[in-house]
Tab-separated table of C-alpha atoms and ligand atoms in Angstrom:
chain	number	residue	atom	x	y	z
A	1	MET	CA	-3.485	-9.707	-28.432
A	2	SER	CA	-3.701	-13.854	-27.545
A	3	THR	CA	-7.523	-15.405	-28.436
A	4	PHE	CA	-7.604	-16.287	-24.556
A	5	LYS	CA	-8.855	-14.172	-21.539
A	6	ALA	CA	-8.623	-14.302	-18.199
A	7	PRO	CA	-11.490	-16.512	-16.870
A	8	LYS	CA	-14.822	-15.305	-16.092
A	9	GLY	CA	-14.248	-13.436	-12.867
A	10	THR	CA	-11.235	-13.511	-12.867
A	11	TYR	CA	-8.162	-10.817	-13.465
A	12	ASP	CA	-4.719	-10.576	-14.198
A	13	LEU	CA	-2.248	-8.573	-12.195
A	14	LEU	CA	0.109	-6.460	-13.419
A	15	PRO	CA	3.107	-3.902	-12.604
A	16	PRO	CA	2.601	-1.273	-11.582
A	17	ASP	CA	-0.901	-2.180	-9.963
A	18	SER	CA	0.395	-5.421	-8.427
A	19	ALA	CA	2.794	-3.525	-7.013
A	20	LYS	CA	-0.232	-2.080	-4.701
A	21	PHE	CA	-1.271	-6.065	-3.984
A	22	LEU	CA	2.363	-7.230	-2.385
A	23	ALA	CA	2.314	-3.930	-0.200
A	24	VAL	CA	-1.546	-4.677	0.995
A	25	ARG	CA	-0.042	-8.104	1.493
A	26	GLU	CA	3.071	-7.707	3.215
A	27	ALA	CA	0.995	-4.550	5.672
A	28	ILE	CA	-1.438	-7.311	6.532
A	29	ALA	CA	1.515	-9.493	7.775
A	30	ALA	CA	3.318	-6.972	9.456
A	31	PRO	CA	1.923	-6.959	12.695
A	32	LEU	CA	1.375	-10.612	12.461
A	33	LYS	CA	4.950	-11.279	12.243
A	34	ASN	CA	5.476	-9.002	15.166
A	35	SER	CA	3.340	-10.555	17.238
A	36	GLY	CA	4.713	-14.359	17.205
A	37	TYR	CA	2.684	-16.039	14.358
A	38	GLY	CA	4.158	-18.613	11.739
A	39	TYR	CA	3.726	-18.650	8.362
A	40	ILE	CA	2.167	-21.456	7.432
A	41	GLU	CA	1.636	-22.234	2.408
A	42	THR	CA	-1.390	-25.249	2.603
A	43	PRO	CA	-2.391	-26.392	-0.906
A	44	GLY	CA	-4.446	-24.910	-3.437
A	45	PHE	CA	-6.434	-27.780	-2.870
A	46	GLU	CA	-8.452	-30.355	-0.520
A	47	ASN	CA	-10.339	-34.026	-0.493
A	48	VAL	CA	-13.235	-32.290	-0.860
A	49	GLU	CA	-15.119	-34.056	2.403
A	50	LEU	CA	-12.816	-31.415	4.765
A	51	PHE	CA	-14.820	-28.151	3.378
A	52	ALA	CA	-18.025	-30.041	3.265
A	53	ARG	CA	-16.950	-30.442	6.938
A	54	GLY	CA	-15.113	-28.042	8.053
A	55	VAL	CA	-16.423	-25.539	6.573
A	56	GLY	CA	-20.098	-26.863	6.584
A	57	GLU	CA	-22.620	-28.684	4.764
A	58	SER	CA	-25.525	-25.464	4.744
A	59	THR	CA	-23.216	-23.211	3.810
A	60	ASP	CA	-22.993	-21.459	0.209
A	61	ILE	CA	-19.442	-21.706	0.050
A	62	VAL	CA	-19.842	-25.223	-0.005
A	63	THR	CA	-23.576	-25.617	-1.343
A	64	LYS	CA	-22.939	-23.257	-4.822
A	65	GLU	CA	-19.676	-22.021	-4.262
A	66	MET	CA	-17.027	-24.780	-3.905
A	67	TYR	CA	-15.140	-25.698	-7.737
A	68	THR	CA	-14.643	-29.699	-6.972
A	69	LEU	CA	-12.879	-32.012	-9.352
A	70	THR	CA	-12.306	-36.113	-9.724
A	71	THR	CA	-8.918	-36.255	-10.651
A	72	LYS	CA	-7.257	-39.047	-12.853
A	73	GLY	CA	-7.235	-41.709	-9.996
A	74	GLY	CA	-10.810	-40.621	-7.840
A	75	ASP	CA	-10.059	-38.678	-5.722
A	76	GLU	CA	-12.657	-36.441	-4.759
A	77	LEU	CA	-10.802	-32.399	-4.164
A	78	ALA	CA	-11.865	-28.772	-4.359
A	79	LEU	CA	-9.806	-26.058	-4.872
A	80	ARG	CA	-9.905	-23.932	-1.574
A	81	PRO	CA	-12.570	-21.547	-1.194
A	82	GLU	CA	-11.076	-20.469	2.118
A	83	GLY	CA	-8.320	-20.529	4.385
A	84	THR	CA	-9.269	-21.987	8.126
A	85	ALA	CA	-10.106	-25.431	7.417
A	86	SER	CA	-7.240	-26.533	5.603
A	87	VAL	CA	-4.282	-24.270	8.245
A	88	LEU	CA	-6.305	-25.892	11.533
A	89	ARG	CA	-6.116	-29.506	9.274
A	90	ALA	CA	-2.388	-29.318	8.583
A	91	ALA	CA	-1.867	-27.898	12.161
A	92	LEU	CA	-3.490	-31.121	13.419
A	93	GLU	CA	-1.902	-33.740	10.884
A	94	ALA	CA	1.619	-32.134	11.766
A	95	ASN	CA	1.194	-32.218	15.728
A	96	LEU	CA	1.858	-28.812	15.890
A	97	HIS	CA	-0.953	-28.470	18.825
A	98	LYS	CA	0.999	-31.345	20.591
A	99	VAL	CA	5.029	-30.192	20.110
A	100	GLY	CA	4.287	-26.941	21.017
A	101	ASN	CA	3.216	-24.176	23.528
A	102	LEU	CA	-0.355	-23.785	22.348
A	103	PRO	CA	-1.970	-21.602	21.300
A	104	VAL	CA	-0.335	-22.618	18.020
A	105	LYS	CA	-0.250	-19.189	16.354
A	106	LEU	CA	-0.281	-18.864	12.329
A	107	TRP	CA	-0.476	-16.443	9.381
A	108	TYR	CA	-1.380	-17.239	5.547
A	109	SER	CA	-1.825	-15.275	2.155
A	110	GLY	CA	-2.750	-17.276	-1.046
A	111	SER	CA	-4.867	-17.556	-3.522
A	112	TYR	CA	-8.337	-18.791	-3.253
A	113	TYR	CA	-11.625	-19.682	-5.180
A	114	ARG	CA	-15.067	-19.541	-5.142
A	115	TYR	CA	-17.902	-19.408	-8.101
A	116	GLU	CA	-19.568	-16.877	-7.501
A	117	ARG	CA	-21.599	-14.272	-9.295
A	118	PRO	CA	-18.586	-12.003	-10.518
A	119	GLN	CA	-19.515	-8.221	-9.902
A	120	LYS	CA	-17.245	-5.652	-8.478
A	121	GLY	CA	-15.244	-6.869	-5.366
A	122	ARG	CA	-16.800	-10.243	-6.150
A	123	TYR	CA	-14.426	-12.434	-7.516
A	124	ARG	CA	-13.707	-16.327	-8.314
A	125	HIS	CA	-10.326	-16.090	-7.362
A	126	PHE	CA	-9.079	-13.904	-4.771
A	127	SER	CA	-6.296	-13.109	-2.529
A	128	GLN	CA	-6.591	-13.312	1.504
A	129	VAL	CA	-4.447	-13.106	3.840
A	130	GLY	CA	-5.407	-14.795	7.388
A	131	ALA	CA	-4.392	-16.027	11.158
A	132	GLU	CA	-4.846	-18.217	13.277
A	133	ALA	CA	-4.589	-18.861	16.946
A	134	ILE	CA	-4.916	-22.523	17.113
A	135	GLY	CA	-5.735	-24.441	20.858
A	136	ALA	CA	-6.526	-21.308	23.158
A	137	GLU	CA	-9.827	-20.245	24.781
A	138	ASP	CA	-8.840	-16.126	26.134
A	139	PRO	CA	-10.141	-13.359	25.439
A	140	ALA	CA	-6.746	-11.397	24.892
A	141	LEU	CA	-6.357	-13.832	21.798
A	142	ASP	CA	-9.707	-12.319	20.292
A	143	ALA	CA	-8.517	-9.488	21.179
A	144	GLU	CA	-5.494	-9.572	20.077
A	145	MET	CA	-6.921	-10.896	16.515
A	146	ILE	CA	-9.063	-7.813	15.809
A	147	ILE	CA	-6.440	-5.260	17.375
A	148	LEU	CA	-3.741	-6.326	14.796
A	149	ALA	CA	-6.454	-6.288	11.940
A	150	ASP	CA	-7.230	-2.616	12.837
A	151	GLN	CA	-3.645	-2.881	13.167
A	152	ALA	CA	-2.629	-4.182	9.478
A	153	TYR	CA	-5.387	-1.979	8.355
A	154	ARG	CA	-4.554	2.009	10.150
A	155	SER	CA	-0.864	0.986	8.752
A	156	LEU	CA	-2.160	1.427	5.188
A	157	GLY	CA	-3.951	4.256	6.249
A	158	LEU	CA	-7.096	3.459	5.610
A	159	GLN	CA	-9.941	5.486	8.090
A	160	ASN	CA	-13.378	4.278	6.938
A	161	PHE	CA	-13.687	1.390	8.336
A	162	ARG	CA	-15.689	-0.260	10.634
A	163	ILE	CA	-15.585	-2.735	13.297
A	164	LEU	CA	-18.520	-5.228	13.614
A	165	LEU	CA	-18.316	-7.634	16.741
A	166	ASN	CA	-21.071	-10.557	18.397
A	167	SER	CA	-20.965	-13.328	19.914
A	168	LEU	CA	-22.857	-16.184	18.287
A	169	GLY	CA	-22.508	-18.348	21.833
A	170	ASP	CA	-21.168	-22.288	22.552
A	171	LYS	CA	-22.623	-25.163	23.037
A	172	GLU	CA	-24.774	-24.889	25.696
A	173	CYS	CA	-26.303	-21.489	24.896
A	174	ARG	CA	-26.525	-21.498	20.962
A	175	PRO	CA	-29.258	-24.424	20.752
A	176	VAL	CA	-31.774	-22.388	23.044
A	177	TYR	CA	-31.428	-19.776	20.478
A	178	ARG	CA	-31.033	-21.611	17.792
A	179	GLU	CA	-35.058	-23.426	18.950
A	180	ALA	CA	-35.989	-20.266	19.727
A	181	LEU	CA	-35.213	-19.013	16.435
A	182	GLN	CA	-36.796	-21.753	14.489
A	183	SER	CA	-39.960	-21.360	15.553
A	184	PHE	CA	-40.194	-17.545	14.937
A	185	LEU	CA	-38.973	-18.422	11.727
A	186	ARG	CA	-41.939	-20.610	11.292
A	187	GLY	CA	-44.340	-18.614	11.934
A	188	LEU	CA	-42.885	-16.533	8.760
A	189	ASP	CA	-43.894	-15.961	4.931
A	190	LEU	CA	-40.861	-17.062	3.415
A	191	ASP	CA	-39.994	-18.663	0.366
A	192	GLU	CA	-39.095	-22.438	0.080
A	193	GLU	CA	-35.355	-22.204	-0.113
A	194	THR	CA	-34.959	-20.203	3.170
A	195	ILE	CA	-37.931	-22.329	4.845
A	196	ARG	CA	-35.195	-25.376	4.288
A	197	ARG	CA	-31.920	-22.743	5.370
A	198	ALA	CA	-33.862	-22.200	8.655
A	199	GLU	CA	-34.250	-25.720	9.511
A	200	ILE	CA	-30.548	-26.341	8.780
A	201	ASN	CA	-29.056	-22.971	10.014
A	202	PRO	CA	-31.829	-20.567	10.778
A	203	LEU	CA	-28.900	-18.169	12.143
A	204	ARG	CA	-28.305	-18.128	8.597
A	205	VAL	CA	-31.559	-16.451	7.502
A	206	LEU	CA	-30.754	-13.592	8.915
A	207	ASP	CA	-27.907	-13.090	6.800
A	208	ASP	CA	-30.578	-13.047	4.105
A	209	LYS	CA	-30.046	-9.200	2.129
A	210	ARG	CA	-33.532	-9.395	0.761
A	211	ALA	CA	-35.938	-6.289	2.039
A	212	ASP	CA	-38.249	-8.181	2.624
A	213	VAL	CA	-37.250	-10.729	4.556
A	214	GLN	CA	-35.509	-8.088	7.082
A	215	LYS	CA	-38.921	-6.724	7.039
A	216	GLN	CA	-39.936	-9.623	8.423
A	217	LEU	CA	-36.997	-10.079	10.944
A	218	VAL	CA	-38.327	-7.259	12.884
A	219	GLY	CA	-38.931	-8.749	16.021
A	220	ALA	CA	-36.864	-11.583	15.423
A	221	PRO	CA	-35.700	-13.219	18.936
A	222	VAL	CA	-31.571	-11.788	19.122
A	223	LEU	CA	-28.659	-14.137	20.476
A	224	ARG	CA	-27.807	-11.486	23.348
A	225	ASP	CA	-30.730	-12.332	25.369
A	226	TYR	CA	-29.785	-15.652	25.402
A	227	LEU	CA	-25.831	-15.290	25.955
A	228	CYS	CA	-25.344	-17.726	28.756
A	229	ASP	CA	-23.230	-16.214	32.041
A	230	ALA	CA	-19.993	-17.878	30.287
A	231	CYS	CA	-20.158	-16.733	26.964
A	232	LYS	CA	-21.205	-12.696	28.824
A	233	ALA	CA	-18.740	-12.614	31.356
A	234	TYR	CA	-16.174	-13.535	27.501
A	235	HIS	CA	-17.607	-11.144	25.474
A	236	GLU	CA	-17.358	-8.522	28.045
A	237	GLU	CA	-13.900	-9.347	28.052
A	238	VAL	CA	-12.707	-9.631	24.330
A	239	ARG	CA	-14.938	-5.858	24.466
A	240	ALA	CA	-13.122	-4.475	27.488
A	241	LEU	CA	-9.683	-5.608	25.802
A	242	ILE	CA	-9.924	-3.663	22.896
A	243	THR	CA	-11.651	-0.489	24.334
A	244	ALA	CA	-8.624	-0.951	26.382
A	245	ALA	CA	-6.441	-0.797	22.869
A	246	GLY	CA	-8.651	1.952	21.790
A	247	VAL	CA	-10.250	0.037	18.920
A	248	ALA	CA	-13.747	1.090	18.326
A	249	PHE	CA	-15.774	-1.202	17.473
A	250	GLU	CA	-19.680	-1.375	16.793
A	251	ASP	CA	-22.046	-3.987	18.204
A	252	ASP	CA	-23.716	-5.738	15.954
A	253	GLU	CA	-25.991	-8.432	17.024
A	254	LYS	CA	-26.969	-10.041	14.024
A	255	LEU	CA	-23.425	-10.829	12.670
A	256	VAL	CA	-23.309	-13.701	12.512
A	257	ARG	CA	-21.128	-13.873	8.916
A	258	GLY	CA	-22.042	-17.533	5.977
A	259	LEU	CA	-19.494	-20.293	7.950
A	260	ASP	CA	-21.211	-23.123	10.872
A	261	TYR	CA	-18.206	-23.209	12.362
A	262	TYR	CA	-18.223	-19.909	14.163
A	263	THR	CA	-18.615	-20.012	18.188
A	264	ARG	CA	-18.882	-16.913	20.489
A	265	THR	CA	-16.456	-13.766	19.309
A	266	THR	CA	-17.687	-13.346	15.921
A	267	PHE	CA	-16.384	-10.196	13.752
A	268	GLU	CA	-16.675	-8.252	10.448
A	269	PHE	CA	-14.311	-5.476	9.195
A	270	VAL	CA	-16.569	-3.145	6.682
A	271	HIS	CA	-15.496	-0.403	4.447
A	272	ASP	CA	-18.490	2.385	3.755
A	273	GLY	CA	-16.972	3.059	0.141
A	274	LEU	CA	-17.127	-0.170	-1.364
A	275	GLY	CA	-21.245	-0.119	-2.382
A	276	SER	CA	-22.750	-4.040	-1.067
A	277	GLN	CA	-19.564	-6.218	-1.836
A	278	SER	CA	-18.537	-3.662	1.693
A	279	ALA	CA	-16.850	-7.189	3.843
A	280	VAL	CA	-13.135	-5.994	3.479
A	281	GLY	CA	-12.299	-8.585	6.467
A	282	GLY	CA	-14.166	-11.100	9.048
A	283	GLY	CA	-13.377	-13.556	11.332
A	284	GLY	CA	-13.999	-14.576	14.807
A	285	ARG	CA	-13.882	-18.159	17.154
A	286	TYR	CA	-14.072	-21.660	16.047
A	287	ASP	CA	-14.027	-24.749	19.250
A	288	GLY	CA	-15.778	-27.240	17.219
A	289	LEU	CA	-13.894	-26.672	14.311
A	290	SER	CA	-11.455	-29.319	15.150
A	291	GLU	CA	-13.259	-31.846	16.555
A	292	MET	CA	-15.778	-32.139	13.023
A	293	ILE	CA	-12.847	-32.246	11.183
A	294	GLY	CA	-11.897	-35.255	13.241
A	295	GLY	CA	-9.129	-33.939	15.084
A	296	PRO	CA	-9.217	-33.232	19.282
A	297	ALA	CA	-10.808	-30.480	21.041
A	298	LEU	CA	-8.917	-27.325	19.816
A	299	PRO	CA	-10.402	-23.916	20.787
A	300	SER	CA	-9.389	-21.204	18.063
A	301	VAL	CA	-9.479	-17.970	17.019
A	302	GLY	CA	-8.993	-16.690	13.492
A	303	TRP	CA	-9.668	-14.176	10.629
A	304	ALA	CA	-8.993	-13.794	6.812
A	305	LEU	CA	-8.422	-10.189	5.528
A	306	GLY	CA	-9.933	-10.026	1.518
A	307	VAL	CA	-6.484	-8.569	-0.370
A	308	ASP	CA	-8.760	-7.362	-3.608
A	309	ARG	CA	-11.392	-5.138	-1.187
A	310	THR	CA	-8.496	-3.682	0.754
A	311	VAL	CA	-7.083	-2.787	-2.629
A	312	LEU	CA	-10.211	-0.898	-3.456
A	313	ALA	CA	-10.840	0.108	-0.005
A	314	LEU	CA	-7.694	2.579	-0.922
A	315	GLU	CA	-8.558	3.526	-4.120
A	316	ALA	CA	-12.487	4.546	-2.336
A	317	GLU	CA	-9.651	6.292	0.008
A	318	GLY	CA	-7.897	7.414	-2.431
A	319	VAL	CA	-5.423	6.907	0.030
A	320	GLU	CA	-1.527	6.515	-2.446
A	321	LEU	CA	0.466	4.104	-0.504
A	322	ASP	CA	4.551	4.622	-0.165
A	323	ILE	CA	5.894	2.011	-2.357
A	324	PRO	CA	9.507	3.373	-3.757
A	325	ALA	CA	10.544	3.291	-7.069
A	326	ALA	CA	11.511	-0.097	-8.334
A	327	THR	CA	14.707	1.160	-9.914
A	328	SER	CA	16.831	3.142	-8.455
A	329	VAL	CA	19.462	3.146	-10.689
A	330	TYR	CA	19.133	3.621	-15.176
A	331	ALA	CA	22.162	2.087	-17.142
A	332	VAL	CA	22.270	3.944	-20.896
A	333	PRO	CA	25.043	2.739	-22.636
A	334	LEU	CA	26.261	4.457	-25.331
A	335	GLY	CA	28.302	1.940	-28.198
A	336	GLU	CA	29.138	-1.549	-27.913
A	337	GLU	CA	32.276	-1.388	-25.341
A	338	ALA	CA	29.782	0.785	-23.175
A	339	ARG	CA	27.613	-1.854	-23.383
A	340	ARG	CA	29.361	-4.451	-21.747
A	341	VAL	CA	31.570	-1.849	-19.013
A	342	LEU	CA	28.440	-1.179	-18.091
A	343	PHE	CA	26.626	-4.104	-17.700
A	344	ALA	CA	29.282	-5.434	-15.917
A	345	LYS	CA	28.542	-2.439	-13.632
A	346	VAL	CA	25.016	-3.326	-13.645
A	347	VAL	CA	25.627	-5.898	-12.036
A	348	GLU	CA	28.075	-4.956	-9.685
A	349	LEU	CA	25.324	-2.546	-8.263
A	350	ARG	CA	23.027	-4.879	-8.046
A	351	LYS	CA	25.572	-7.033	-6.115
A	352	ALA	CA	25.812	-3.980	-3.825
A	353	GLY	CA	21.349	-3.723	-3.131
A	354	VAL	CA	20.758	-1.043	-5.522
A	355	ALA	CA	17.634	-1.929	-7.941
A	356	THR	CA	19.223	-1.614	-10.303
A	357	ASP	CA	18.454	-2.392	-14.118
A	358	PHE	CA	19.727	-0.971	-17.796
A	359	SER	CA	19.135	-0.600	-21.606
A	360	PHE	CA	18.854	-4.180	-23.458
A	361	THR	CA	19.040	-4.193	-27.621
A	362	GLY	CA	21.021	-0.967	-27.797
A	363	ARG	CA	18.311	1.555	-28.398
A	364	GLY	CA	19.219	4.984	-29.337
A	365	LEU	CA	19.757	7.718	-26.331
A	366	LYS	CA	16.239	8.952	-26.920
A	367	SER	CA	14.082	6.383	-26.401
A	368	ALA	CA	16.925	5.033	-23.989
A	369	MET	CA	16.177	7.850	-21.432
A	370	LYS	CA	12.361	7.397	-22.432
A	371	ASN	CA	12.332	4.142	-21.039
A	372	ALA	CA	14.952	5.231	-17.616
A	373	HIS	CA	12.306	8.113	-17.182
A	374	ARG	CA	9.344	4.839	-16.994
A	375	SER	CA	11.438	2.953	-14.242
A	376	GLY	CA	11.400	5.289	-12.202
A	377	ALA	CA	14.645	5.587	-11.319
A	378	ARG	CA	16.278	8.783	-9.750
A	379	TYR	CA	19.568	8.010	-11.129
A	380	VAL	CA	20.912	6.849	-14.913
A	381	VAL	CA	23.737	5.973	-15.355
A	382	VAL	CA	24.881	7.451	-18.859
A	383	ALA	CA	28.559	6.226	-21.053
A	384	GLY	CA	29.676	7.018	-24.264
A	385	GLU	CA	33.147	5.819	-25.890
A	386	ARG	CA	34.457	9.783	-24.603
A	387	ASP	CA	33.368	9.284	-21.148
A	388	LEU	CA	35.120	5.245	-21.183
A	389	ALA	CA	38.067	6.443	-22.781
A	390	GLU	CA	38.455	8.976	-19.835
A	391	GLY	CA	37.552	6.291	-17.590
A	392	GLN	CA	34.080	8.016	-16.108
A	393	VAL	CA	30.641	7.311	-16.476
A	394	GLN	CA	28.304	9.985	-16.600
A	395	ILE	CA	25.604	10.284	-13.489
A	396	LYS	CA	22.504	12.036	-14.281
A	397	ASP	CA	20.029	12.916	-11.320
A	398	MET	CA	16.764	12.654	-12.580
A	399	ASP	CA	14.704	15.178	-9.850
A	400	SER	CA	17.494	17.826	-10.989
A	401	GLY	CA	18.469	16.932	-13.508
A	402	GLU	CA	22.729	17.570	-13.154
A	403	GLN	CA	24.473	15.464	-14.996
A	404	GLU	CA	27.697	15.299	-13.431
A	405	PRO	CA	31.029	13.014	-14.283
A	406	VAL	CA	32.416	10.268	-11.910
A	407	ALA	CA	34.663	7.822	-12.201
A	408	LEU	CA	34.016	4.082	-13.138
A	409	ASP	CA	35.651	2.412	-10.283
A	410	ALA	CA	33.879	4.714	-8.273
A	411	VAL	CA	30.166	4.264	-9.180
A	412	VAL	CA	29.236	2.475	-6.917
A	413	ALA	CA	30.049	3.427	-4.131
A	414	GLU	CA	29.329	6.979	-5.013
A	415	LEU	CA	25.307	6.177	-6.288
A	416	GLN	CA	25.098	3.722	-2.841
A	417	ARG	CA	26.090	7.436	-1.057
A	418	ARG	CA	23.908	9.637	-3.221
A	419	LEU	CA	21.286	6.835	-2.208
A	420	GLY	CA	21.727	6.727	1.309
B	501	ATP	P1	-19.031	-11.676	1.462
B	501	ATP	O1	-20.316	-11.850	2.645
B	501	ATP	O2	-19.072	-10.810	0.255
B	501	ATP	O3	-19.652	-12.933	0.152
B	501	ATP	P2	-17.592	-13.756	2.793
B	501	ATP	O4	-18.246	-13.540	4.737
B	501	ATP	O5	-18.638	-14.873	2.372
B	501	ATP	O6	-17.468	-12.246	2.152
B	501	ATP	P3	-15.468	-14.689	3.667
B	501	ATP	O7	-15.581	-16.008	3.463
B	501	ATP	O8	-15.262	-14.136	4.721
B	501	ATP	O9	-16.175	-14.091	3.434
B	501	ATP	O10	-13.868	-14.103	3.698
B	501	ATP	C1	-13.046	-13.034	4.307
B	501	ATP	C2	-12.708	-11.750	3.143
B	501	ATP	O11	-12.178	-12.498	1.918
B	501	ATP	C3	-13.892	-10.890	3.114
B	501	ATP	O12	-14.221	-9.908	3.787
B	501	ATP	C4	-13.534	-10.597	1.124
B	501	ATP	O13	-12.757	-9.103	2.409
B	501	ATP	C5	-12.722	-11.457	0.787
B	501	ATP	N1	-13.200	-12.888	-0.106
B	501	ATP	C6	-14.335	-13.282	0.037
B	501	ATP	N2	-14.939	-13.288	-1.160
B	501	ATP	C7	-14.487	-13.449	-1.882
B	501	ATP	C8	-14.565	-12.791	-3.687
B	501	ATP	N3	-15.236	-13.993	-3.454
B	501	ATP	N4	-14.081	-11.905	-4.021
B	501	ATP	C9	-12.854	-10.936	-3.353
B	501	ATP	N5	-12.829	-11.156	-2.551
B	501	ATP	C10	-13.444	-12.626	-1.488
B	502	MG	MG1	-19.281	-14.940	0.852
């Protein structure tokens, strides 16, 4: 063992579990790829100011959770704590909103960094797959987002998740509600930090997890009663479209989410088998974000799903993903001449698209067969000197245990045939 360990709050993805992560990323991406979303990749760090403005000065992410650094050249950077601000920044920088049709639909997958108190489901380095639809205000787009996330989770076999849905209003009605909530909060017995939060972003106080705070929040004004007619109609349409798609959801008027930039539709996917880190994904509409980072008005909607917590949710439900064995064929040479011949066959099989591995370092038959077994290969190709003298190899079916000689120059075709 080396003297070094993975930093606090991080963990390594190792085989065979890492295959699960890849499968989850792919399953989340599949419905997006199928719905007009193009892949985008942005840097792992950005100008810190982008997040300060684009995530919000009053959020936990910006005030407590960002990894910031000053470069030797004096640039103030931050490791990305989330994806939306970066994706929008990149889209604006490349003028994607001018060169193509709106909405610009993008999906991403990558690592994110937050300085949090590590616990199960909460890490300092974690992984998200996300989607953003930039530059369009259309309830069908909000509905599409929610339906695609639902489809992703269902395709993985998850069942015990719930979709929480709310509307946060817009720049017409939200300020009126904010005012009303603020005067309600001023009458409560809150600690100093919460009082400060109530002044900067009162909606976030609703998100407070502490029981003594929640008790005082009973009877707080609810946003639903303050939504303007346009927001109400928009939200009803989103609800109707999701319902028509057969996707169940729960109205949750307390759902405000952590980011400052959300407007109108907000939603969260929660899983009931995860304890306190129950949010597996979330998102919403962010009509004001583009202007906040210096762009034109571009109403947009998006989500990010946490890969780590999705994997935990699969484990909590006991879902076994159907991950095909990494290796279909394993080649075991007996002797020097067989090594050369079989190695060439391995190269040939791989070129033909057959996932093949080889017994390296000339082990004995017994330990080579052990490795073959561990590889999960369905077929093992064994060749010794006598086989080669007869121009053949042995193909062993690991499921049935049956072994059969096959002519050397027919091996590739035979294995392809058997593997379908
Ligand atoms: P939470 O309320 O649990 O802190 P969040 O609102 O901060 O979540 P988002 O910023 O909406 O989370 O990120 C979307 C998803 O990314 C979350 O639903 C979760 O699955 C995942 N995620 C966020 N932070 C972490 C983390 N520190 N470790 C693992 N996954 C995370
Ligand atoms: Mg958080």
